[in-house]
Short mmCIF file of C-alpha atoms and ligand atoms in Angstrom, two decimals:
data_model
loop_
_atom_site.label_atom_id
_atom_site.label_comp_id
_atom_site.label_asym_id
_atom_site.label_seq_id
_atom_site.Cartn_x
_atom_site.Cartn_y
_atom_site.Cartn_z
CA MET A 1 72.63 -231.83 -61.44
CA ASN A 2 75.44 -229.14 -61.22
CA SER A 3 77.30 -229.75 -58.21
CA LEU A 4 75.76 -226.17 -56.94
CA SER A 5 71.77 -227.19 -57.00
CA SER A 6 70.08 -229.10 -53.95
CA SER A 7 70.24 -232.09 -53.69
CA THR A 8 67.13 -231.99 -51.00
CA ILE A 9 64.93 -229.77 -53.96
CA HIS A 10 65.98 -232.82 -56.21
CA HIS A 11 65.03 -235.93 -54.32
CA ALA A 12 61.61 -233.88 -53.42
CA VAL A 13 60.23 -233.76 -57.01
CA GLY A 14 62.30 -237.11 -57.67
CA LYS A 15 59.74 -239.01 -55.71
CA LEU A 16 56.51 -237.11 -57.89
CA GLY A 17 57.11 -239.14 -60.67
CA SER A 18 57.02 -237.94 -64.08
CA GLY A 19 52.65 -237.57 -64.44
CA PRO A 20 49.91 -234.65 -63.64
CA LEU A 21 50.75 -232.73 -60.19
CA THR A 22 48.35 -233.22 -58.11
CA GLU A 23 47.51 -232.00 -54.90
CA ALA A 24 48.16 -235.14 -51.89
CA GLN A 25 51.56 -235.49 -53.98
CA LEU A 26 52.45 -231.61 -53.77
CA SER A 27 51.88 -231.84 -49.95
CA GLN A 28 54.03 -234.92 -49.24
CA HIS A 29 56.57 -234.71 -51.02
CA VAL A 30 57.71 -230.72 -52.51
CA TRP A 31 55.72 -229.34 -49.48
CA PRO A 32 58.31 -229.33 -47.50
CA LEU A 33 60.31 -227.74 -49.20
CA PHE A 34 58.34 -224.53 -47.69
CA SER A 35 58.24 -225.30 -44.46
CA ARG A 36 59.63 -221.21 -43.23
CA VAL A 37 57.34 -219.99 -45.70
CA LEU A 38 53.84 -222.24 -45.02
CA GLN A 39 54.40 -221.17 -41.58
CA ARG A 40 53.44 -217.65 -42.24
CA SER A 41 50.12 -218.79 -43.93
CA ARG A 42 48.92 -221.99 -41.85
CA ILE A 43 49.89 -221.23 -38.62
CA ALA A 44 47.92 -218.54 -37.00
CA PRO A 45 50.14 -216.70 -35.23
CA THR A 46 49.65 -216.93 -31.31
CA PRO A 47 48.26 -213.62 -29.59
CA PRO A 48 48.64 -210.71 -28.80
CA VAL A 49 48.79 -210.85 -32.82
CA MET A 50 44.89 -212.28 -33.50
CA ARG A 51 44.27 -212.86 -36.73
CA GLU A 52 43.51 -216.28 -39.56
CA PRO A 53 45.81 -218.12 -41.27
CA GLU A 54 46.61 -216.19 -44.42
CA ILE A 55 45.22 -217.34 -48.00
CA TYR A 56 48.45 -216.45 -50.29
CA LEU A 57 47.52 -215.70 -54.25
CA ALA A 58 49.66 -212.99 -55.15
CA ASN A 59 51.99 -215.59 -55.97
CA HIS A 60 52.18 -213.33 -59.93
CA SER A 61 53.44 -211.12 -57.48
CA LEU A 62 56.07 -212.60 -54.93
CA GLY A 63 57.13 -215.49 -55.28
CA ARG A 64 56.84 -217.67 -51.71
CA PRO A 65 60.84 -218.97 -51.64
CA LEU A 66 61.91 -222.41 -50.76
CA ASP A 67 63.74 -222.66 -47.42
CA GLN A 68 66.51 -224.00 -50.11
CA MET A 69 66.79 -220.20 -50.86
CA ALA A 70 67.95 -219.13 -47.25
CA LEU A 71 70.09 -221.71 -46.43
CA ASP A 72 71.93 -220.90 -50.24
CA VAL A 73 72.40 -217.03 -49.17
CA HIS A 74 74.13 -218.16 -46.27
CA GLU A 75 77.00 -220.51 -47.75
CA ALA A 76 77.53 -217.00 -49.97
CA LEU A 77 77.89 -215.46 -46.82
CA ASP A 78 79.91 -218.09 -44.95
CA LEU A 79 82.02 -218.03 -47.96
CA TRP A 80 82.78 -214.53 -47.54
CA PHE A 81 83.59 -214.87 -43.96
CA GLU A 82 85.96 -217.84 -45.05
CA HIS A 83 87.64 -216.84 -47.88
CA LEU A 84 86.96 -213.93 -48.11
CA ASP A 85 88.31 -212.68 -51.81
CA GLY A 86 88.81 -216.42 -52.35
CA ALA A 87 85.23 -216.75 -52.23
CA TRP A 88 84.97 -215.43 -55.88
CA SER A 89 86.62 -218.18 -57.82
CA HIS A 90 85.88 -220.22 -55.00
CA PRO A 91 84.26 -224.02 -56.76
CA ARG A 92 80.64 -222.87 -55.18
CA GLY A 93 81.66 -219.86 -54.87
CA TRP A 94 80.13 -216.41 -56.58
CA LEU A 95 81.19 -216.88 -59.91
CA ALA A 96 80.51 -219.86 -60.21
CA ALA A 97 76.68 -219.34 -58.69
CA SER A 98 76.22 -216.75 -61.39
CA CYS A 99 77.25 -218.70 -63.80
CA TYR A 100 74.47 -222.04 -62.53
CA PHE A 101 71.88 -219.27 -62.13
CA ARG A 102 73.01 -217.66 -66.28
CA GLU A 103 72.92 -221.47 -66.90
CA GLN A 104 69.27 -222.20 -65.73
CA VAL A 105 67.95 -219.59 -66.47
CA ALA A 106 69.40 -220.44 -70.91
CA ALA A 107 67.17 -223.21 -69.55
CA LEU A 108 64.14 -222.62 -69.36
CA LEU A 109 64.76 -220.67 -72.15
CA GLY A 110 65.75 -223.31 -74.53
CA ALA A 111 68.84 -221.60 -75.81
CA SER A 112 71.70 -223.15 -76.14
CA SER A 113 74.71 -221.53 -73.95
CA TYR A 114 74.95 -220.17 -70.38
CA GLN A 115 76.54 -216.32 -72.42
CA SER A 116 73.57 -215.25 -73.98
CA ILE A 117 72.08 -214.72 -70.63
CA VAL A 118 73.16 -211.14 -68.03
CA PRO A 119 72.41 -210.85 -65.12
CA LYS A 120 71.16 -207.53 -64.66
CA SER A 121 69.61 -207.00 -61.79
CA SER A 122 65.57 -205.45 -62.97
CA ALA A 123 64.21 -206.49 -66.09
CA GLY A 124 64.60 -202.45 -67.02
CA GLN A 125 67.59 -202.57 -67.08
CA GLY A 126 68.43 -204.64 -69.33
CA LEU A 127 66.04 -202.48 -71.18
CA ARG A 128 68.06 -199.35 -70.74
CA ALA A 129 70.99 -201.50 -72.23
CA VAL A 130 68.82 -202.34 -75.44
CA LEU A 131 68.43 -199.00 -75.90
CA ASN A 132 71.30 -197.66 -75.41
CA SER A 133 73.25 -200.36 -77.40
CA LEU A 134 70.76 -198.66 -80.40
CA SER A 135 72.06 -194.80 -80.14
CA ASP A 136 75.45 -195.64 -81.69
CA GLN A 137 76.66 -192.11 -83.04
CA GLY A 138 73.44 -190.12 -81.54
CA HIS A 139 70.73 -192.18 -83.29
CA VAL A 140 68.27 -192.09 -81.88
CA PRO A 141 66.14 -194.99 -81.63
CA THR A 142 62.08 -195.33 -82.81
CA VAL A 143 60.27 -197.87 -80.23
CA VAL A 144 57.64 -199.14 -80.90
CA ALA A 145 55.47 -200.51 -77.46
CA THR A 146 52.12 -200.89 -76.08
CA ARG A 147 50.80 -199.51 -73.88
CA GLY A 148 49.93 -202.71 -71.40
CA GLU A 149 54.04 -202.46 -70.88
CA PHE A 150 54.87 -202.65 -66.64
CA ASP A 151 55.87 -199.15 -65.35
CA SER A 152 59.08 -200.14 -65.27
CA CYS A 153 59.64 -200.38 -68.71
CA ASP A 154 57.13 -197.72 -69.98
CA VAL A 155 58.62 -194.94 -67.46
CA ILE A 156 61.43 -195.42 -69.02
CA LEU A 157 60.67 -195.84 -72.55
CA LYS A 158 58.93 -192.38 -71.32
CA THR A 159 62.13 -190.61 -69.95
CA TYR A 160 63.84 -191.59 -72.99
CA ALA A 161 61.58 -189.93 -75.36
CA GLN A 162 61.18 -186.31 -72.69
CA LYS A 163 65.31 -186.70 -72.90
CA GLY A 164 65.44 -187.02 -76.60
CA ARG A 165 67.11 -190.55 -76.08
CA ALA A 166 64.02 -192.42 -78.06
CA LYS A 167 61.51 -192.07 -80.34
CA VAL A 168 58.29 -194.12 -78.92
CA ARG A 169 55.05 -194.75 -81.19
CA TRP A 170 52.53 -195.83 -77.96
CA ILE A 171 50.28 -199.17 -79.32
CA GLU A 172 46.57 -199.10 -78.03
CA PRO A 173 44.68 -201.77 -76.62
CA ASP A 174 42.54 -203.51 -79.88
CA TYR A 175 39.60 -203.14 -76.77
CA ARG A 176 39.50 -202.39 -73.99
CA ALA A 177 36.32 -204.74 -72.46
CA PRO A 178 35.42 -206.98 -70.53
CA ILE A 179 39.70 -206.69 -70.66
CA GLU A 180 42.67 -204.67 -72.38
CA PHE A 181 43.63 -206.87 -74.84
CA TYR A 182 45.64 -206.24 -76.93
CA SER A 183 47.35 -207.95 -81.10
CA VAL A 184 50.49 -208.71 -83.12
CA LYS A 185 48.39 -206.98 -85.50
CA SER A 186 48.44 -203.82 -83.93
CA LEU A 187 52.03 -203.69 -83.49
CA LYS A 188 52.80 -205.18 -87.25
CA ALA A 189 51.05 -202.13 -89.04
CA ALA A 190 53.76 -199.25 -86.21
CA LEU A 191 56.18 -200.74 -88.09
CA ASP A 192 57.48 -199.44 -90.65
CA GLN A 193 61.82 -198.70 -91.94
CA HIS A 194 62.73 -196.03 -89.41
CA VAL A 195 62.02 -198.83 -86.63
CA ASP A 196 64.55 -199.64 -84.30
CA LEU A 197 63.13 -201.56 -81.44
CA VAL A 198 59.85 -203.32 -80.80
CA LEU A 199 58.85 -203.78 -77.51
CA CYS A 200 55.76 -206.35 -76.32
CA SER A 201 55.30 -208.40 -72.90
CA GLN A 202 54.36 -212.62 -73.99
CA VAL A 203 52.03 -211.71 -71.36
CA LEU A 204 50.85 -208.54 -70.15
CA PHE A 205 51.10 -207.52 -66.28
CA ALA A 206 47.48 -205.98 -65.74
CA THR A 207 45.41 -209.24 -67.55
CA GLY A 208 46.86 -211.82 -68.11
CA GLN A 209 46.74 -212.02 -71.45
CA VAL A 210 49.77 -214.18 -73.78
CA LEU A 211 50.39 -211.78 -76.93
CA ASP A 212 49.75 -214.78 -79.62
CA ASP A 213 52.37 -214.35 -82.93
CA ILE A 214 55.20 -213.40 -80.78
CA PRO A 215 57.04 -215.74 -83.49
CA GLU A 216 55.29 -213.33 -87.08
CA LEU A 217 55.91 -209.91 -85.52
CA VAL A 218 59.48 -210.82 -85.51
CA LYS A 219 59.64 -211.94 -88.59
CA SER A 220 57.69 -208.47 -90.12
CA ALA A 221 60.07 -206.69 -88.06
CA HIS A 222 62.87 -208.40 -88.98
CA GLN A 223 62.02 -207.29 -92.67
CA VAL A 224 61.88 -203.99 -91.83
CA GLY A 225 65.46 -204.14 -90.09
CA ALA A 226 63.64 -203.02 -86.53
CA LYS A 227 64.90 -205.49 -83.03
CA VAL A 228 62.51 -207.29 -81.04
CA ILE A 229 62.31 -206.99 -76.58
CA VAL A 230 60.61 -209.30 -75.41
CA ASP A 231 59.36 -208.75 -71.24
CA THR A 232 58.49 -212.18 -70.76
CA TYR A 233 58.15 -211.70 -66.59
CA HIS A 234 54.95 -213.35 -66.32
CA SER A 235 55.77 -215.59 -68.69
CA PHE A 236 59.00 -217.47 -67.86
CA GLY A 237 58.47 -219.68 -65.54
CA VAL A 238 54.50 -220.11 -66.29
CA LEU A 239 54.11 -220.77 -70.37
CA PRO A 240 56.48 -223.20 -71.45
CA LEU A 241 58.23 -220.84 -73.95
CA GLU A 242 60.72 -221.47 -76.02
CA TRP A 243 63.12 -218.05 -77.29
CA GLU A 244 63.40 -219.80 -80.98
CA GLY A 245 59.73 -221.73 -81.07
CA MET A 246 56.81 -220.97 -83.01
CA GLY A 247 54.24 -222.27 -82.30
CA ARG A 248 52.16 -220.81 -79.58
CA TYR A 249 54.54 -219.78 -76.55
CA GLY A 250 57.31 -220.11 -78.89
CA LEU A 251 59.06 -216.62 -79.05
CA GLY A 252 60.88 -216.87 -83.11
CA GLY A 253 63.88 -216.03 -82.48
CA ALA A 254 63.17 -212.25 -81.07
CA ASP A 255 66.38 -210.92 -80.48
CA PHE A 256 66.54 -209.46 -76.91
CA LEU A 257 64.60 -210.78 -73.76
CA ILE A 258 63.89 -209.42 -70.57
CA GLY A 259 62.79 -211.48 -67.26
CA GLY A 260 63.59 -212.11 -63.69
CA SER A 261 63.00 -214.39 -60.64
CA TYR A 262 60.70 -212.21 -58.67
CA LYS A 263 57.66 -214.18 -59.67
CA TYR A 264 57.05 -217.79 -60.77
CA ALA A 265 60.95 -218.28 -60.23
CA ARG A 266 60.58 -217.45 -55.93
CA GLY A 267 64.04 -215.60 -56.28
CA GLY A 268 63.09 -213.06 -54.98
CA PRO A 269 64.06 -208.71 -55.85
CA GLY A 270 67.24 -208.42 -58.10
CA ALA A 271 67.39 -212.35 -60.02
CA CYS A 272 66.93 -210.37 -63.05
CA TRP A 273 68.51 -210.81 -66.74
CA LEU A 274 67.80 -209.89 -69.97
CA ALA A 275 68.85 -212.61 -72.46
CA ILE A 276 70.52 -211.59 -76.01
CA HIS A 277 70.29 -213.45 -78.79
CA PRO A 278 73.72 -215.50 -80.22
CA ARG A 279 73.49 -214.07 -83.38
CA HIS A 280 74.05 -210.61 -82.06
CA LEU A 281 77.20 -211.57 -80.51
CA GLU A 282 79.08 -214.01 -82.21
CA SER A 283 82.52 -212.86 -81.34
CA ASN A 284 84.23 -209.54 -80.97
CA GLN A 285 85.34 -209.62 -84.37
CA THR A 286 82.10 -209.96 -85.57
CA PRO A 287 82.03 -205.83 -87.76
CA SER A 288 77.45 -207.10 -87.04
CA ARG A 289 78.17 -207.96 -83.06
CA LEU A 290 75.91 -205.08 -81.38
CA THR A 291 77.92 -203.60 -78.20
CA THR A 292 75.77 -201.30 -75.47
CA LEU A 293 76.69 -197.93 -73.41
CA ASP A 294 75.72 -200.20 -70.38
CA THR A 295 79.56 -201.28 -69.39
CA GLY A 296 81.53 -201.86 -66.79
CA TRP A 297 85.01 -203.59 -65.85
CA PHE A 298 82.96 -207.19 -65.54
CA ALA A 299 83.05 -207.02 -70.23
CA LYS A 300 86.42 -206.98 -70.37
CA GLU A 301 88.12 -209.88 -71.66
CA GLN A 302 90.63 -210.31 -69.39
CA PRO A 303 88.92 -207.73 -65.77
CA PHE A 304 91.16 -209.24 -63.36
CA ALA A 305 94.29 -208.73 -65.81
CA TYR A 306 93.46 -204.62 -65.36
CA LEU A 307 94.82 -204.07 -69.54
CA ARG A 308 93.17 -200.93 -70.08
CA PRO A 309 93.67 -200.19 -73.99
CA ASP A 310 92.25 -198.19 -75.76
CA PRO A 311 89.48 -198.80 -76.74
CA PRO A 312 88.30 -201.36 -74.82
CA ILE A 313 88.54 -205.11 -74.75
CA MET A 314 86.31 -207.01 -74.46
CA ALA A 315 85.30 -210.67 -73.79
CA ALA A 316 83.42 -212.39 -76.24
CA GLY A 317 79.52 -213.95 -76.34
CA GLY A 318 76.78 -212.25 -73.40
CA ASP A 319 79.95 -211.66 -71.31
CA ALA A 320 80.85 -208.12 -73.69
CA TRP A 321 76.82 -207.22 -72.20
CA LEU A 322 78.17 -206.89 -68.45
CA GLU A 323 79.32 -204.87 -66.14
CA SER A 324 80.87 -203.10 -63.18
CA THR A 325 81.87 -206.23 -59.70
CA PRO A 326 78.33 -208.06 -59.82
CA PRO A 327 75.69 -208.19 -56.89
CA VAL A 328 76.09 -211.37 -56.24
CA LEU A 329 73.95 -213.27 -53.36
CA THR A 330 70.83 -212.24 -55.95
CA ALA A 331 71.92 -215.53 -57.54
CA TYR A 332 71.51 -217.40 -54.66
CA GLN A 333 68.84 -216.45 -54.27
CA ALA A 334 67.61 -217.26 -56.98
CA ASN A 335 68.97 -221.15 -57.71
CA SER A 336 66.93 -222.62 -56.05
CA GLY A 337 63.79 -221.61 -57.47
CA LEU A 338 65.45 -222.02 -60.96
CA GLN A 339 65.85 -225.27 -59.99
CA LEU A 340 62.27 -226.45 -58.73
CA LEU A 341 60.67 -225.25 -62.08
CA ARG A 342 63.30 -226.61 -64.40
CA GLU A 343 62.38 -230.26 -61.98
CA LEU A 344 59.60 -229.90 -62.37
CA GLY A 345 59.09 -229.04 -65.59
CA VAL A 346 57.39 -225.61 -66.72
CA ASP A 347 54.47 -227.60 -68.21
CA ARG A 348 53.60 -229.97 -65.22
CA LEU A 349 53.45 -226.41 -63.68
CA ARG A 350 51.32 -224.62 -66.32
CA GLU A 351 48.86 -227.11 -66.10
CA TYR A 352 48.50 -227.26 -62.24
CA ASN A 353 47.83 -223.46 -62.47
CA LEU A 354 45.72 -223.37 -65.09
CA GLN A 355 42.93 -226.21 -62.97
CA GLN A 356 43.49 -224.67 -60.39
CA GLN A 357 42.16 -220.96 -61.72
CA GLN A 358 39.63 -223.04 -63.25
CA SER A 359 38.35 -224.77 -60.57
CA LEU A 360 38.17 -220.49 -58.58
CA CYS A 361 36.34 -219.62 -61.03
CA ALA A 362 34.03 -222.03 -61.34
CA MET A 363 33.61 -221.33 -57.49
CA MET A 364 32.71 -218.11 -58.09
CA ARG A 365 30.43 -218.54 -61.00
CA LEU A 366 28.35 -220.47 -58.94
CA LEU A 367 28.63 -218.22 -56.27
CA GLY A 368 27.34 -215.03 -59.11
CA ILE A 369 30.43 -213.89 -59.72
CA ALA A 370 31.91 -213.45 -61.90
CA MET A 371 34.95 -213.67 -62.84
CA TYR A 372 36.85 -212.73 -66.54
CA GLU A 373 37.00 -215.97 -67.96
CA PRO A 374 38.08 -217.39 -71.60
CA LYS A 375 36.47 -218.88 -74.26
CA ASP A 376 40.37 -220.38 -74.60
CA TRP A 377 42.25 -220.65 -71.29
CA GLU A 378 45.50 -221.86 -73.12
CA SER A 379 45.45 -217.37 -73.86
CA ARG A 380 45.68 -216.80 -70.29
CA GLY A 381 49.09 -216.52 -67.93
CA ALA A 382 48.66 -217.64 -63.90
CA PHE A 383 46.37 -215.96 -61.96
CA ALA A 384 42.73 -215.28 -62.83
CA LEU A 385 40.83 -211.67 -62.87
CA LEU A 386 37.77 -210.19 -61.04
CA PRO A 387 36.69 -207.69 -62.70
CA HIS A 388 35.49 -204.24 -61.05
CA PRO A 389 35.12 -200.80 -60.60
CA GLN A 390 36.48 -200.42 -57.04
CA ALA A 391 39.75 -203.18 -57.71
CA ALA A 392 42.25 -201.30 -56.06
CA GLU A 393 39.69 -200.97 -52.60
CA LEU A 394 38.67 -204.53 -52.85
CA SER A 395 41.58 -206.46 -53.04
CA GLN A 396 42.32 -204.16 -49.36
CA ARG A 397 39.31 -205.72 -47.59
CA LEU A 398 39.97 -208.48 -48.88
CA LEU A 399 43.14 -208.02 -47.56
CA GLN A 400 41.49 -207.63 -44.09
CA HIS A 401 39.47 -210.69 -44.17
CA GLY A 402 42.91 -212.79 -44.61
CA LEU A 403 43.18 -212.81 -48.59
CA ASN A 404 45.66 -211.70 -50.21
CA THR A 405 45.41 -210.66 -53.46
CA ASP A 406 46.19 -207.18 -55.68
CA ALA A 407 45.06 -205.10 -58.62
CA ARG A 408 45.72 -203.83 -61.45
CA ASN A 409 43.20 -201.15 -64.20
CA GLY A 410 40.37 -202.60 -62.43
CA SER A 411 40.55 -205.11 -62.01
CA VAL A 412 41.79 -207.72 -58.24
CA ARG A 413 44.45 -210.20 -59.46
CA PHE A 414 44.30 -214.73 -57.64
CA GLY A 415 47.32 -215.73 -58.49
CA PRO A 416 47.19 -219.81 -56.88
CA ASP A 417 50.90 -221.11 -57.14
CA LEU A 418 51.45 -225.48 -56.12
CA LEU A 419 51.84 -224.24 -52.76
CA THR A 420 47.78 -223.27 -52.43
CA THR A 421 45.30 -226.31 -51.59
CA GLN A 422 41.68 -226.47 -52.81
CA ALA A 423 40.65 -226.15 -49.29
CA GLU A 424 41.80 -222.05 -49.13
CA LEU A 425 40.14 -221.72 -53.25
CA GLU A 426 37.06 -222.36 -51.62
CA LYS A 427 37.52 -220.48 -48.64
CA ALA A 428 38.72 -217.21 -50.67
CA THR A 429 34.95 -218.05 -53.05
CA GLU A 430 33.92 -217.02 -49.56
CA ILE A 431 35.13 -214.66 -48.24
CA VAL A 432 35.10 -212.66 -51.62
CA ARG A 433 30.91 -213.52 -51.99
CA GLN A 434 31.48 -211.87 -48.06
CA VAL A 435 32.86 -208.63 -48.87
CA LEU A 436 31.07 -208.32 -52.43
C1 PLP B 1 55.51 -207.94 -67.06
C2 PLP B 1 56.97 -207.18 -65.47
N1 PLP B 1 57.87 -206.66 -66.82
C3 PLP B 1 58.85 -206.28 -65.51
C4 PLP B 1 58.25 -205.66 -64.49
C5 PLP B 1 60.13 -206.06 -63.45
O1 PLP B 1 60.86 -204.68 -63.71
P1 PLP B 1 61.28 -204.11 -63.22
O2 PLP B 1 62.43 -205.61 -63.13
O3 PLP B 1 62.67 -203.08 -64.19
O4 PLP B 1 61.41 -203.90 -61.37
C6 PLP B 1 56.81 -207.07 -63.96
C7 PLP B 1 56.98 -206.57 -62.55
O5 PLP B 1 56.07 -206.71 -61.69
C8 PLP B 1 55.61 -207.23 -64.60
O6 PLP B 1 54.74 -207.08 -64.37
#
């Protein structure tokens, strides 16, 4: 255990043993770690605000925080009050917490060093840093991207194209019904020696589709000299992904990964990261080492020496991709959720989540509600889908009945998590039936 990890979380998870997760065990040992957020959903507020306890199935959007998160942020602030600028170098201080954040993300990605992980305040910021590493001497990079990327990446690529900073080849879905489906085959068909970068999501945000064969894509991209950036926002903490892996959830040693803690890692907004493959970082002398325009004084070799050579001497490894004075509270926001993921194990969480999704779909089916039910559940992310012509309105009406979901591209998304009870799933099914 790292000295910054929480012994409360460690002991609670330890009591679960090593078998599959069950609601009985989670309720006894893990739910107490969430006492604050559970008060909101399990206890109806007293009058005058009369409402039923809410069923929260938007965990795929904003994840629910541990009580420990608030304690950690409080500690970061206490350090500031007590130590002023000594808070940076304190053993439990701001630099240590940021390093622990990087270590935890690295561990979950199967990266060998925290140096590969560059903290960012959004996934989009990570994409921009990569785009800005490909435009040396006025080169305009060509990017291949699916139309299914999240709005943040979509608007960034469109803006770069509009300003003449990138050429984008958009990949349309292979088919659109019953839900949109993208394939690595179509991405590969767009590759040639002009392509600099390929962007794809491992799990598509609107549909929950797992994009298979990413290692194959990486191999083909490398053959034409292109790099690959994978958006793992909906797979990090959901799939037992492996950065170097060649299997179903392997990322084939992709050049870059982006992701963040807003959803499954329970760390709220701002705790995001860009992961850079070590082959691009080897040392500050390696000519093939990638550098980016998105820089600042924390990326220098010795920021606190205040030396100003021209050209600047950058730090070794991923530190060369740091920027200016970084946010620090985000690391404190994120560390408890990352620890919980690591201690529970993404494999076990995945199995539990798929059981919940299947149970929800089966109950809906019995009531004649046509959820999207895949033949292969392993091809799904962490939320179930109800395709509906007025999905956004339907989601709003469900909320009025105490069921919190959301809607994207013609489907309502239902995302259970380890705090969701079987009784809530039953009640959710009943609410959907009533509202429909
Ligand atoms: C696939 C995916 N990528 C990225 C993001 C967030 O992007 P950013 O951090 O740039 O706001 C989301 C948020 O929902 C997402 O679903």
